[in-house]
Every structure is written in structure tokens, then in C-alpha cells.
Short mmCIF file of C-alpha atoms in Angstrom, two decimals:
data_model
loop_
_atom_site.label_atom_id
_atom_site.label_comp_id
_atom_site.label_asym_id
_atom_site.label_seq_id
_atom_site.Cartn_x
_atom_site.Cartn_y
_atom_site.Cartn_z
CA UNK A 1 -10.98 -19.66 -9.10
CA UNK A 2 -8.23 -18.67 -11.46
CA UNK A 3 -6.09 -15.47 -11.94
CA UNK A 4 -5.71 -13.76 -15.10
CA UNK A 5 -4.63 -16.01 -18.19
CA UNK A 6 -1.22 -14.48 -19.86
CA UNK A 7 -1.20 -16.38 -23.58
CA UNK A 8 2.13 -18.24 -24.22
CA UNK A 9 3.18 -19.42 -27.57
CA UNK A 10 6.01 -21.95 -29.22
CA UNK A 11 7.34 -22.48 -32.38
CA UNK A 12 5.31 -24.54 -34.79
CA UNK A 13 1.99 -23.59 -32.89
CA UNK A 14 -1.08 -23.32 -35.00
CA UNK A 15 -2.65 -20.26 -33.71
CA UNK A 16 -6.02 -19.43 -34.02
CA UNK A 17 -8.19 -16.44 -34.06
CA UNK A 18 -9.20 -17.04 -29.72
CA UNK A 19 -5.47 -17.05 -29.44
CA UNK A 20 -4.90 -13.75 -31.03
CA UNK A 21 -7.65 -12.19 -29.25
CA UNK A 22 -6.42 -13.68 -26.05
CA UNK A 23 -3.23 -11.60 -26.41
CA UNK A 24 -5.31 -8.29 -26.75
CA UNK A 25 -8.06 -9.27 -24.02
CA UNK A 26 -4.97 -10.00 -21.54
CA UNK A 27 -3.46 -6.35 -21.99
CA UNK A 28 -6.78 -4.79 -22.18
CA UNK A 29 -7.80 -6.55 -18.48
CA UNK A 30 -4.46 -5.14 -17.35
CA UNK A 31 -5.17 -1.88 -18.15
CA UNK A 32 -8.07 -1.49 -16.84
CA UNK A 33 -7.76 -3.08 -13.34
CA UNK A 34 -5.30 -0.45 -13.42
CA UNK A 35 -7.59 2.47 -13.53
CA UNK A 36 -10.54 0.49 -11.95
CA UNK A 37 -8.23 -0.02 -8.62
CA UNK A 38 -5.59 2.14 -8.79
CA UNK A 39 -7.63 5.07 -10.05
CA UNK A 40 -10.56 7.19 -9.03
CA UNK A 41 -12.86 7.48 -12.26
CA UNK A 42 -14.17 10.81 -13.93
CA UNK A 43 -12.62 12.87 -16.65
CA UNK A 44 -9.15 13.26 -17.06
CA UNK A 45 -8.68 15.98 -19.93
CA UNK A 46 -11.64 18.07 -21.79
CA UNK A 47 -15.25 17.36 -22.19
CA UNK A 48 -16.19 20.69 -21.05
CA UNK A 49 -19.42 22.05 -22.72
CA UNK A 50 -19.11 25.06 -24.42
CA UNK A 51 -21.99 27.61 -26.29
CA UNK A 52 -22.10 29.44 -29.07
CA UNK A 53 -24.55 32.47 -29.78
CA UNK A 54 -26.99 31.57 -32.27
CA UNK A 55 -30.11 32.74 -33.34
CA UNK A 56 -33.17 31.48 -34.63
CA UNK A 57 -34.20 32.15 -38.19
CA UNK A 58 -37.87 31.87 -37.93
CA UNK A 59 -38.50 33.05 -34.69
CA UNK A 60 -35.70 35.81 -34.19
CA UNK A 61 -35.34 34.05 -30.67
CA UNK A 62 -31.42 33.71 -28.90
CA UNK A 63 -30.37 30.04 -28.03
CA UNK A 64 -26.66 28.85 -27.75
CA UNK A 65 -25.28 25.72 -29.13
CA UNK A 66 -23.58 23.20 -27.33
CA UNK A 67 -20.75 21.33 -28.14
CA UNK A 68 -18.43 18.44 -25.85
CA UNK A 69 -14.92 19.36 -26.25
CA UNK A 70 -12.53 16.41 -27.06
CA UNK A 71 -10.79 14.72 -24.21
CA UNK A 72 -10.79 12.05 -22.17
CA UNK A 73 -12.61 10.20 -19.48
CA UNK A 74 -12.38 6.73 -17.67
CA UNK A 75 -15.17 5.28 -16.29
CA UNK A 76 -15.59 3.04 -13.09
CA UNK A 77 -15.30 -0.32 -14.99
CA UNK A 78 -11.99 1.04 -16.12
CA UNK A 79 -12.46 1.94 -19.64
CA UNK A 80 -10.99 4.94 -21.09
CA UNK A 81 -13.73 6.74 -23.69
CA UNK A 82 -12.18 9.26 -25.97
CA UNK A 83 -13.80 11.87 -28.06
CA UNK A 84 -11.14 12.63 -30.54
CA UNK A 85 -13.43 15.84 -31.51
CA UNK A 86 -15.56 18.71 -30.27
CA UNK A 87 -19.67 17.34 -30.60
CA UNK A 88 -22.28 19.19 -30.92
CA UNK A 89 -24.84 18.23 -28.91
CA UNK A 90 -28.50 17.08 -30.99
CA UNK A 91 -31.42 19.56 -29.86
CA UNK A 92 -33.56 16.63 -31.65
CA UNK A 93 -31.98 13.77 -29.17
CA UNK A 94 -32.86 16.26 -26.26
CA UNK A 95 -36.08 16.49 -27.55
CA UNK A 96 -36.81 13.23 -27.82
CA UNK A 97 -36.46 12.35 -24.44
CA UNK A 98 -37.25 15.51 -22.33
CA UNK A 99 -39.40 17.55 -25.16
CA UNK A 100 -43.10 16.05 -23.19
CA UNK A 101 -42.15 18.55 -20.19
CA UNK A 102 -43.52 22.26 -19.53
CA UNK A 103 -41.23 24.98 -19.35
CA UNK A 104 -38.74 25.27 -16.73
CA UNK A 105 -35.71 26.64 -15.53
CA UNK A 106 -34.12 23.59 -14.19
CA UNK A 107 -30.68 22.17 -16.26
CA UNK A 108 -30.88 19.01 -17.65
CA UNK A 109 -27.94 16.51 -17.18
CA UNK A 110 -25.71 15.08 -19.67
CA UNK A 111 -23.74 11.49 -19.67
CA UNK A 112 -21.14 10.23 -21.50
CA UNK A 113 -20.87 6.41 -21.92
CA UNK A 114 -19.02 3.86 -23.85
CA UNK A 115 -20.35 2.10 -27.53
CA UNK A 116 -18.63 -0.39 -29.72
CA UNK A 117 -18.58 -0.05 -33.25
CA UNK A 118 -17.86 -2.72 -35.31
CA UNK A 119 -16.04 -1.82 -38.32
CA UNK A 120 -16.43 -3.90 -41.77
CA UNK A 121 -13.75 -6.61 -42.40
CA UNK A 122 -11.13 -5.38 -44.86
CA UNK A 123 -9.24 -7.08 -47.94
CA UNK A 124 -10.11 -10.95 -48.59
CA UNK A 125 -12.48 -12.75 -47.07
CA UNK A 126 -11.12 -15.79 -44.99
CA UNK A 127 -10.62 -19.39 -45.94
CA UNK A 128 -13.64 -20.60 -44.53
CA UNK A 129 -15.32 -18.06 -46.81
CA UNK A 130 -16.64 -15.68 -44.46
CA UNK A 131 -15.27 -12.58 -42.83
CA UNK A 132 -16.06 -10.75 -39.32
CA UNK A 133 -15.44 -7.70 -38.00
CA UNK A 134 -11.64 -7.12 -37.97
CA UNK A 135 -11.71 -3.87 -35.57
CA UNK A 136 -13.87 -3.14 -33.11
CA UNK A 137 -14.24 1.19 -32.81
CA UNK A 138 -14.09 2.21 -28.61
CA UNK A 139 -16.60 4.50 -29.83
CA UNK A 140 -18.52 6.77 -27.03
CA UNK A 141 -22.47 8.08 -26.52
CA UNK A 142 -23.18 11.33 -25.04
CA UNK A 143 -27.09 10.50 -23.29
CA UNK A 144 -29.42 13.35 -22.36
CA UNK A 145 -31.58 12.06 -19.01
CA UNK A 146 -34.29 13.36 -17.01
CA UNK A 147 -34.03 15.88 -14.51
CA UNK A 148 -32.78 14.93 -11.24
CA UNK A 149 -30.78 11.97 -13.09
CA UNK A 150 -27.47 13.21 -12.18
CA UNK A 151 -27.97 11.52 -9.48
CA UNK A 152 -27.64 8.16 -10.21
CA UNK A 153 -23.86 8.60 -10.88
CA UNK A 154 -23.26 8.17 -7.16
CA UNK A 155 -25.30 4.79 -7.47
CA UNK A 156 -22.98 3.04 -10.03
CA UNK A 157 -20.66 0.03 -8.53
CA UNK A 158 -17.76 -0.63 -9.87
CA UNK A 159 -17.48 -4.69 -11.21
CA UNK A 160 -15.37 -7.06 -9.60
CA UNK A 161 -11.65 -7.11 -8.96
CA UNK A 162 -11.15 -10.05 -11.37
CA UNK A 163 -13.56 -9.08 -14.08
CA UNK A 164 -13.24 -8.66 -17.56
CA UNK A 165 -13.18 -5.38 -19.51
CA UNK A 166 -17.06 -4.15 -19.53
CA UNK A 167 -18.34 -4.09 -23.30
CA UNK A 168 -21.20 -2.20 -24.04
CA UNK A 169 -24.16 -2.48 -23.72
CA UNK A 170 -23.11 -2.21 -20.36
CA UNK A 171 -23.23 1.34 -19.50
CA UNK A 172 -21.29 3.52 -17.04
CA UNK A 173 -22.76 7.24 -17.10
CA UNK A 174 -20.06 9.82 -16.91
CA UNK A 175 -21.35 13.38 -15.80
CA UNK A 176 -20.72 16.06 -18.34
CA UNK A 177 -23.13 19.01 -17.32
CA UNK A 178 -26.03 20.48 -17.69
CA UNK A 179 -28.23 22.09 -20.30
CA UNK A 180 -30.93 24.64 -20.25
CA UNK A 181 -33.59 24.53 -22.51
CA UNK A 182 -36.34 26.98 -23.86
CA UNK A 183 -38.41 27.25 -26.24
CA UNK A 184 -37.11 24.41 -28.40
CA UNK A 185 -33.58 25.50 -27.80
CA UNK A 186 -30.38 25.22 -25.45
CA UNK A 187 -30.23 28.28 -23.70
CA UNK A 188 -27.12 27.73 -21.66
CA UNK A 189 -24.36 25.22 -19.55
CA UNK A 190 -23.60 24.93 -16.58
CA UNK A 191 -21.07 22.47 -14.92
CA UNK A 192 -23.23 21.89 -11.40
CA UNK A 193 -26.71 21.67 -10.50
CA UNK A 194 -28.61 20.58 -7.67
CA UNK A 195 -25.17 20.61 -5.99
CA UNK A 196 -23.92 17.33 -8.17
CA UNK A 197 -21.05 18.47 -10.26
CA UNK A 198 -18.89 17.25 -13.01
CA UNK A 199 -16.35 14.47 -11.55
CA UNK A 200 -13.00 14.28 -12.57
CA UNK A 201 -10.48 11.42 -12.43
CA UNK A 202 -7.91 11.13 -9.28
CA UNK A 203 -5.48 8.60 -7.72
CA UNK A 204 -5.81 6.18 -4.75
CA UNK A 205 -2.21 6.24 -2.70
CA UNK A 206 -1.44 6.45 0.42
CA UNK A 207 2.18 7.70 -0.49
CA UNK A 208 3.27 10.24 -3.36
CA UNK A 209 6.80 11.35 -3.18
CA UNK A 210 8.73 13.77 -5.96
CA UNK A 211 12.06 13.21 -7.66
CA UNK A 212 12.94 16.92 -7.84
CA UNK A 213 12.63 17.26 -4.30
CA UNK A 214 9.72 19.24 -3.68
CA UNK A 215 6.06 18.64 -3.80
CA UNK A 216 3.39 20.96 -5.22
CA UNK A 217 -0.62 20.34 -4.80
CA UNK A 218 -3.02 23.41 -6.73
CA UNK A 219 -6.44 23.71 -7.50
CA UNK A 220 -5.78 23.81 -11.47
CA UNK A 221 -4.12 21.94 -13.88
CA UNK A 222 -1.57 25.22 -14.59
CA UNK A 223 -0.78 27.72 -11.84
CA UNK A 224 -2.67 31.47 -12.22
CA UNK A 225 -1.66 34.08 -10.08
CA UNK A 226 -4.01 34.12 -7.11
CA UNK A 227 -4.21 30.56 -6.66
CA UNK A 228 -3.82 28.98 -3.86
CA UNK A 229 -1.15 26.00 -3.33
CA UNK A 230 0.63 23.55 -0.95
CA UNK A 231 4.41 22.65 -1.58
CA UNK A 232 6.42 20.84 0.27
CA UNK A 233 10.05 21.09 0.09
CA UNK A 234 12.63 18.44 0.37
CA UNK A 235 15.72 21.09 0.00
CA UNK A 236 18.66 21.90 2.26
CA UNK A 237 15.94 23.87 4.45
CA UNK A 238 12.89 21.56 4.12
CA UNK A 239 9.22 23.30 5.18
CA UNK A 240 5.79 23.36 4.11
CA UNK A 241 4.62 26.50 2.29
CA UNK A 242 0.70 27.09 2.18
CA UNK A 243 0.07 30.21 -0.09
CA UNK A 244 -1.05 31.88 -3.22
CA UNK A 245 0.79 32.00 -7.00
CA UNK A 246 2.21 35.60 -7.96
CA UNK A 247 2.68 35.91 -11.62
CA UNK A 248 6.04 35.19 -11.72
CA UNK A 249 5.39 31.62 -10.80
CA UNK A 250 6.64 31.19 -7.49
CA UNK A 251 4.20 31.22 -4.54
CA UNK A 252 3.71 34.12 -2.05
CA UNK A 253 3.81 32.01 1.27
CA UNK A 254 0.58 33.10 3.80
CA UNK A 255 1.90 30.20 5.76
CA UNK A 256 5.30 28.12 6.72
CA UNK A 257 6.42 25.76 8.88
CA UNK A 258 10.01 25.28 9.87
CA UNK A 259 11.72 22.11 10.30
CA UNK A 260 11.77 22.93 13.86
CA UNK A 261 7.77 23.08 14.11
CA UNK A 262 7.86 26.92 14.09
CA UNK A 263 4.91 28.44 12.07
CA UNK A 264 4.79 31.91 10.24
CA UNK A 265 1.47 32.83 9.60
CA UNK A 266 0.67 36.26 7.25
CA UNK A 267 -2.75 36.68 8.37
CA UNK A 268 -5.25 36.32 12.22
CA UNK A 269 -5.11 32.66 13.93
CA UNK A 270 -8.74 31.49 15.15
CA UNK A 271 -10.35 28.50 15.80
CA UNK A 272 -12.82 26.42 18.06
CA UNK A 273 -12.06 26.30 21.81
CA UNK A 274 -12.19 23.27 23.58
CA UNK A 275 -10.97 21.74 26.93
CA UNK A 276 -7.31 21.70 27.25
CA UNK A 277 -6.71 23.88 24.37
CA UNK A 278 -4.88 27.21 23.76
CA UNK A 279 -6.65 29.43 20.71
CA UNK A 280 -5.24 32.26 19.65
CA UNK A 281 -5.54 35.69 17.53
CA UNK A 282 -2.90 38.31 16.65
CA UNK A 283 -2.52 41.46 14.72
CA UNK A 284 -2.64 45.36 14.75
CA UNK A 285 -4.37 47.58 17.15
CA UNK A 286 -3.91 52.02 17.69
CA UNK A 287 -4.58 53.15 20.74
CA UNK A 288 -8.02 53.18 22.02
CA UNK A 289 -8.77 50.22 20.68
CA UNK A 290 -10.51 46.89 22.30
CA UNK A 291 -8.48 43.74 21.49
CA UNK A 292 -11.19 40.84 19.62
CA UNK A 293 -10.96 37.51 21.12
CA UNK A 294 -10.30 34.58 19.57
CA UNK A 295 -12.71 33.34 17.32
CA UNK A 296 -14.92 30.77 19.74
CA UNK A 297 -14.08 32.45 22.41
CA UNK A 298 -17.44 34.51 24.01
CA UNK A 299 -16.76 37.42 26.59
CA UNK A 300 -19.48 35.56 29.12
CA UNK A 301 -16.39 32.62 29.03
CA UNK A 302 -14.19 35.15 29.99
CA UNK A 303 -16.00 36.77 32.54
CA UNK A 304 -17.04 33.78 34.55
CA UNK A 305 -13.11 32.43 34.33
CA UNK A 306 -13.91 29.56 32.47
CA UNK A 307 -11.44 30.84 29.68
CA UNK A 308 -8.01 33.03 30.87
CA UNK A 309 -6.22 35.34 28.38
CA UNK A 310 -3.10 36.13 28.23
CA UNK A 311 -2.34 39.50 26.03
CA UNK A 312 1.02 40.57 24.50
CA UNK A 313 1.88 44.09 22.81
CA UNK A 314 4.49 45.11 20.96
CA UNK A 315 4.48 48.86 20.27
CA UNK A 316 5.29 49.48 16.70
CA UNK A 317 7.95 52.10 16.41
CA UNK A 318 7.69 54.12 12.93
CA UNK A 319 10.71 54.89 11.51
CA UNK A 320 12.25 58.18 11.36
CA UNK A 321 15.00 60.54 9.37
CA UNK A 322 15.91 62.34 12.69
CA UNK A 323 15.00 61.90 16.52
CA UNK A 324 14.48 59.24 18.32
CA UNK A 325 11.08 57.80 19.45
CA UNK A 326 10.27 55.78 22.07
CA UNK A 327 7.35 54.02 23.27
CA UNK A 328 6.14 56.20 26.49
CA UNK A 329 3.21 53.11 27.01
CA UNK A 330 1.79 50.06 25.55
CA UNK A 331 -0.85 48.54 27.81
CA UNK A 332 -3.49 46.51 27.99
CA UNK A 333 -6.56 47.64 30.64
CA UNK A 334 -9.32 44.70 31.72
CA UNK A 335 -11.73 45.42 28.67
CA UNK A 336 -8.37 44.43 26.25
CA UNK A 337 -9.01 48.52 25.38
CA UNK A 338 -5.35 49.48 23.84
CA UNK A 339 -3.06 52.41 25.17
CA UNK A 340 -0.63 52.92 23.44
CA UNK A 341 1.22 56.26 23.50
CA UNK A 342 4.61 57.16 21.98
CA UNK A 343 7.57 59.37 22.99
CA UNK A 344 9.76 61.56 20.46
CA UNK A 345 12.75 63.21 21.14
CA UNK A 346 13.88 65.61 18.21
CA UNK A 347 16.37 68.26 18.92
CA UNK A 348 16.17 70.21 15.62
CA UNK A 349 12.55 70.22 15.88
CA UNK A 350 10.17 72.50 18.77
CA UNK A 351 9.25 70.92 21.29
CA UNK A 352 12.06 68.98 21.41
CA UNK A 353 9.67 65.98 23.52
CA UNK A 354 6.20 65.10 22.45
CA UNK A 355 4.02 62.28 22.67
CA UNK A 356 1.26 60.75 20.03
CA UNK A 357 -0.79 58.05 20.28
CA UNK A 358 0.41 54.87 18.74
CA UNK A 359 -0.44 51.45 17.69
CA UNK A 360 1.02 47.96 18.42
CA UNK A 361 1.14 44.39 17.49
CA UNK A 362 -0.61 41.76 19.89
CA UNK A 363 -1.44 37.87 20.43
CA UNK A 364 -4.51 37.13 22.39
CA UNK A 365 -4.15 33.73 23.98
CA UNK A 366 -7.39 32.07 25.30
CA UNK A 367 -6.76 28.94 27.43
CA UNK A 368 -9.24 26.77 28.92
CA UNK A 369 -7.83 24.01 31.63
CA UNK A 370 -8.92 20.39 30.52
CA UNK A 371 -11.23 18.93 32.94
CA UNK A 372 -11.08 14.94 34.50
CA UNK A 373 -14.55 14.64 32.25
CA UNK A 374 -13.01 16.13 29.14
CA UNK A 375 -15.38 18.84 29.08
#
């Protein structure tokens, strides 16, 4: 077996038209082992389906038309398929291949795929008196299926490390969406049915690193206040921020840890419990109140000793123009039931001493002691 073929050339060489195309198959193999291996395929940019109102002239009935946006997709043999243009998609093409079944409700699926064009040989014919193609169009299809199709996406393999750019009529189906369709019309589009969704391209690495010195991972291409994100910064006071986008940009942090390992958390911590494990919950209780356990954590775990807690308050003292207050008690009985009370001391006001209930901050702990089984 041979690795790929890189065409050389030397002065006085007679070259002829394999040579040529040698030059542009060797790139083209490049590129796509590139996104092939290096790549995870879907679409990159665009290709949503969008509607339009319309409605029918003879009937009176509503429908939408659907169009592809332009953009771009690669496919698992590594060939990028553009759509310069928005499409609309063919209501007769749909017909064609789904118009035998009876009404129903469920979404059709639609595929991209690669085509070749040939385009007609330009200027003078050749020498030899006869002229090929001189360009070749990386045109694209968009398919309509049958329902439940969508499937078969996940059943596509990828071609061999060292094979050659896949030419049509080779096709590699590349989820769009889905269309409804009634009474001889699209009625709607919808990116996911039958919980299979559109796929979009990613990346295969098992390192990413950032040259400004901070790393940012979102759930959209441009950050929108309310949206969640991940950075991790490389500055004079590196940590990792988990939080959501304000509208100025930055993001509000709902959680950070330190460089020393210390995490800041905005909201409750919960979790599973399991043998040799700590779980915990925290935040504000008034007085009266019974503390929650962590989530996992059952009271009949409790009870029986098979889980201890360990419960700290902090009375929250409310702050005040004049006086002092104190906290007079912030306890915890053996139901977790809250008693808080606080003291004030105001000389300018009658009484001078009186007491109110209160409310605190606490962190339930639930620990379990890891057994020689490990359960």
C-alpha cells in the first residue's frame, strides 16, 4: 500500500491532462481527510428551513412555503456542499415520493447531499478535436424521504482513512428538518422529530488552548443575555467561571472556582449520596422553619444513622440607621426546625430592648461513612 501521491514537475516536462488533474485531486484528498478525521460532520453555517405564509388560490386553504437558507455543510466523506442561495423546497418533489400516504400529522425529513454538474467545455475545442467537460459544478440535492428515514443518518460510515474524495453518486444524507404536510401543502418546520435532530459540524481534540488567555464555551454562535457559558481564565487570577451572559457582554458568574480549589456557588448544592461521600445544601431559612436535606438524602437514612448531618447557621443581621441588633438565638432543634430570634437595642426608640424573630443562612452536610464493601 501507498500513501498519498504529491505531483512533482521539471522543466521541459510534457504535461498532460492526468497530470493537471493530479495536482487538484492531491489538494482536494487533503482537504478532506481533514474534515473526515479531524472534524465531526454536520452543518457548519445556515441551512435552516424557514416558512412563509401563503395561501391557496383555489381552495382559500393556509400552507407555508419552505425554503433552505444558504450555508454550509460537510458531510462524513469530507466534502463540503454549499448552497450559495436560499431554495425553495418543490411541493411536486415531496409529492412524488410521499404523496401515496393518508393524512397525518407526522414531519417528514429532509436531506441534503452532494451532485456533480458537469459544465460545457468553453472556447476551442482541443487538438485531438474533441472537448470534455472543463469544470465540474460541487453542486448539492436537497432529498425528501419517508417517514422514520431520519434515521438512517446514524447508519452512515464514514470511508476509509486513505480514500479518495467521494463523487457522487455516492450519497451522504445530511439532516435538514422536517416538513409537515396537508392537504397538498407544507404546513410547517420543525428542526427535530422523533427525537433525531438537525446535526451540526464539531471538532475532534483532545486539547484546545486560547491565545488571548481565556477560554469561552456557549450554547450559540453569538452570546444573548441569559445564556449560559463556561470560561476559563488564564489571567493574573486564573479560575473557572460557570454562569449566564448579562447584556453588557460579560457573564454573571452562578459559579467559580479559585485557583486554590475554593468554589462560590450563587444558588443550593445537591446531589446523589453514596458511601464515603459528603452532600450538601445551603441557603436561607426564618425562624420556624425545618431545614430540607440534601437532595438524595431521605429522613428514614437519617433516622436509622446511616447518614449524620452536620447543620451550620449564621443569623443574618439586617442593617440599621440607629441601634444595635444582635442575634439573641440561632439554633437548630432535632427536626432541623429553625429558631432564630433577634435582639435590638435602640435608645431613641421605646422599648429601648426588643426581640423579633429572624432568619439565617445554613449548610446542611449529610455524610455517610464508606463501608469495607463499598456500599
Amino acid at each position: 500500500m501507498t500513501g498519498p501521491l504529491r505531483p512533482e514537475f521539471h522543466e521541459g516536462q510534457v504535461l498532460a491532462a492526468a497530470d493537471l488533474a493530479a495536482t487538484v485531486a492531491y489538494a482536494r484528498a487533503a482537504a478532506v481527510r481533514h474534515a473526515r478525521l479531524a472534524h465531526e460532520w454536520g452543518i457548519a453555517d445556515g441551512l435552516a428551513l424557514t416558512t412563509e405564509n401563503r395561501t391557496d388560490p383555489a381552495s382559500g386553504a393556509r400552507f407555508v412555503e419552505v425554503s433552505v437558507q444558504a450555508g454550509l455543510a460537510v458531510d462524513g466523506t469530507g466534502r463540503e456542499i454549499v448552497v450559495p442561495a436560499p431554495v425553495v423546497l418543490s411541493e411536486a418533489d415531496f409529492e412524488a415520493v410521499n404523496g401515496a400516504d393518508g393524512p397525518t400529522s407526522e414531519p417528514y425529513p429532509v436531506f441534503l447531499t452532494a451532485a456533480d454538474r458537469a459544465q460545457a467545455a468553453s472556447g476551442p475545442a482541443s487538438c485531438a478535436g474533441s472537448a470534455g467537460p472543463a469544470r465540474v459544478e460541487e453542486s448539492f440535492q436537497i432529498l425528501f424521504r419517508r417517514l422514520g428515514d431520519e434515521r438512517l443518518v446514524a447508519d452512515q460510515q464514514p470511508p476509509a482513512v486513505n480514500a479518495a474524495p467521494a463523487a457522487p453518486p455516492v450519497p451522504w444524507l445530511v439532516l435538514l428538518g422536517f416538513v409537515q404536510w396537508t392537504g397538498g401543502h407544507f404546513t410547517a418546520a420543525v428542526p427535530e422529530a422523533r427525537n433525531v435532530g438537525v446535526r451540526f459540524a464539531g471538532v475532534r481534540a483532545d486539547t484546545v488552548s486560547a491565545r488571548s488567555g481565556s477560554l469561552s464555551l456557549r450554547t450559540r454562535p453569538q452570546p444573548g443575555e441569559g445564556e449560559p457559558a463556561l470560561v476559563l481564565s488564564g489571567s493574573d487570577t486564573p479560575k473557572l467561571v460557570y454562569g449566564l451572559y448579562k447584556g453588557t457582554g460579560d457573564v454573571e458568574p452562578l459559579m467559580t472556582v479559585e485557583p486554590n480549589g475554593n468554589l462560590t456557588i450563587a444558588g443550593s448544592f445537591s446531589g446523589r449520596i453514596s458511601a464515603g461521600s459528603v452532600l450538601a445544601t445551603s441557603g436561607s431559612a426564618t425562624d420556624g422553619m425545618v431545614l430540607p436535606l440534601p437532595g438524595g438524602v431521605t429522613p428514614e437514612e437519617v433516622a436509622d444513622g446511616r447518614v449524620s448531618l452536620h447543620v451550620y447557621v449564621t443569623p443574618r443581621i439586617p442593617p440599621s440607621e440607629s441601634g444595635l441588633t444582635v442575634p439573641a438565638e440561632a439554633t437548630v432543634d432535632g427536626d432541623r426546625r429553625v429558631r432564630c430570634r433577634l435582639r435590638s437595642y435602640d435608645p431613641g426608640a421605646g422599648p429601648a430592648v426588643t426581640e423579633r424573630p429572624g432568619a439565617v443562612d445554613f449548610l446542611v452536610l449529610a455524610t455517610v461513612a464508606a463501608t469495607s464493601g463499598g456500599g
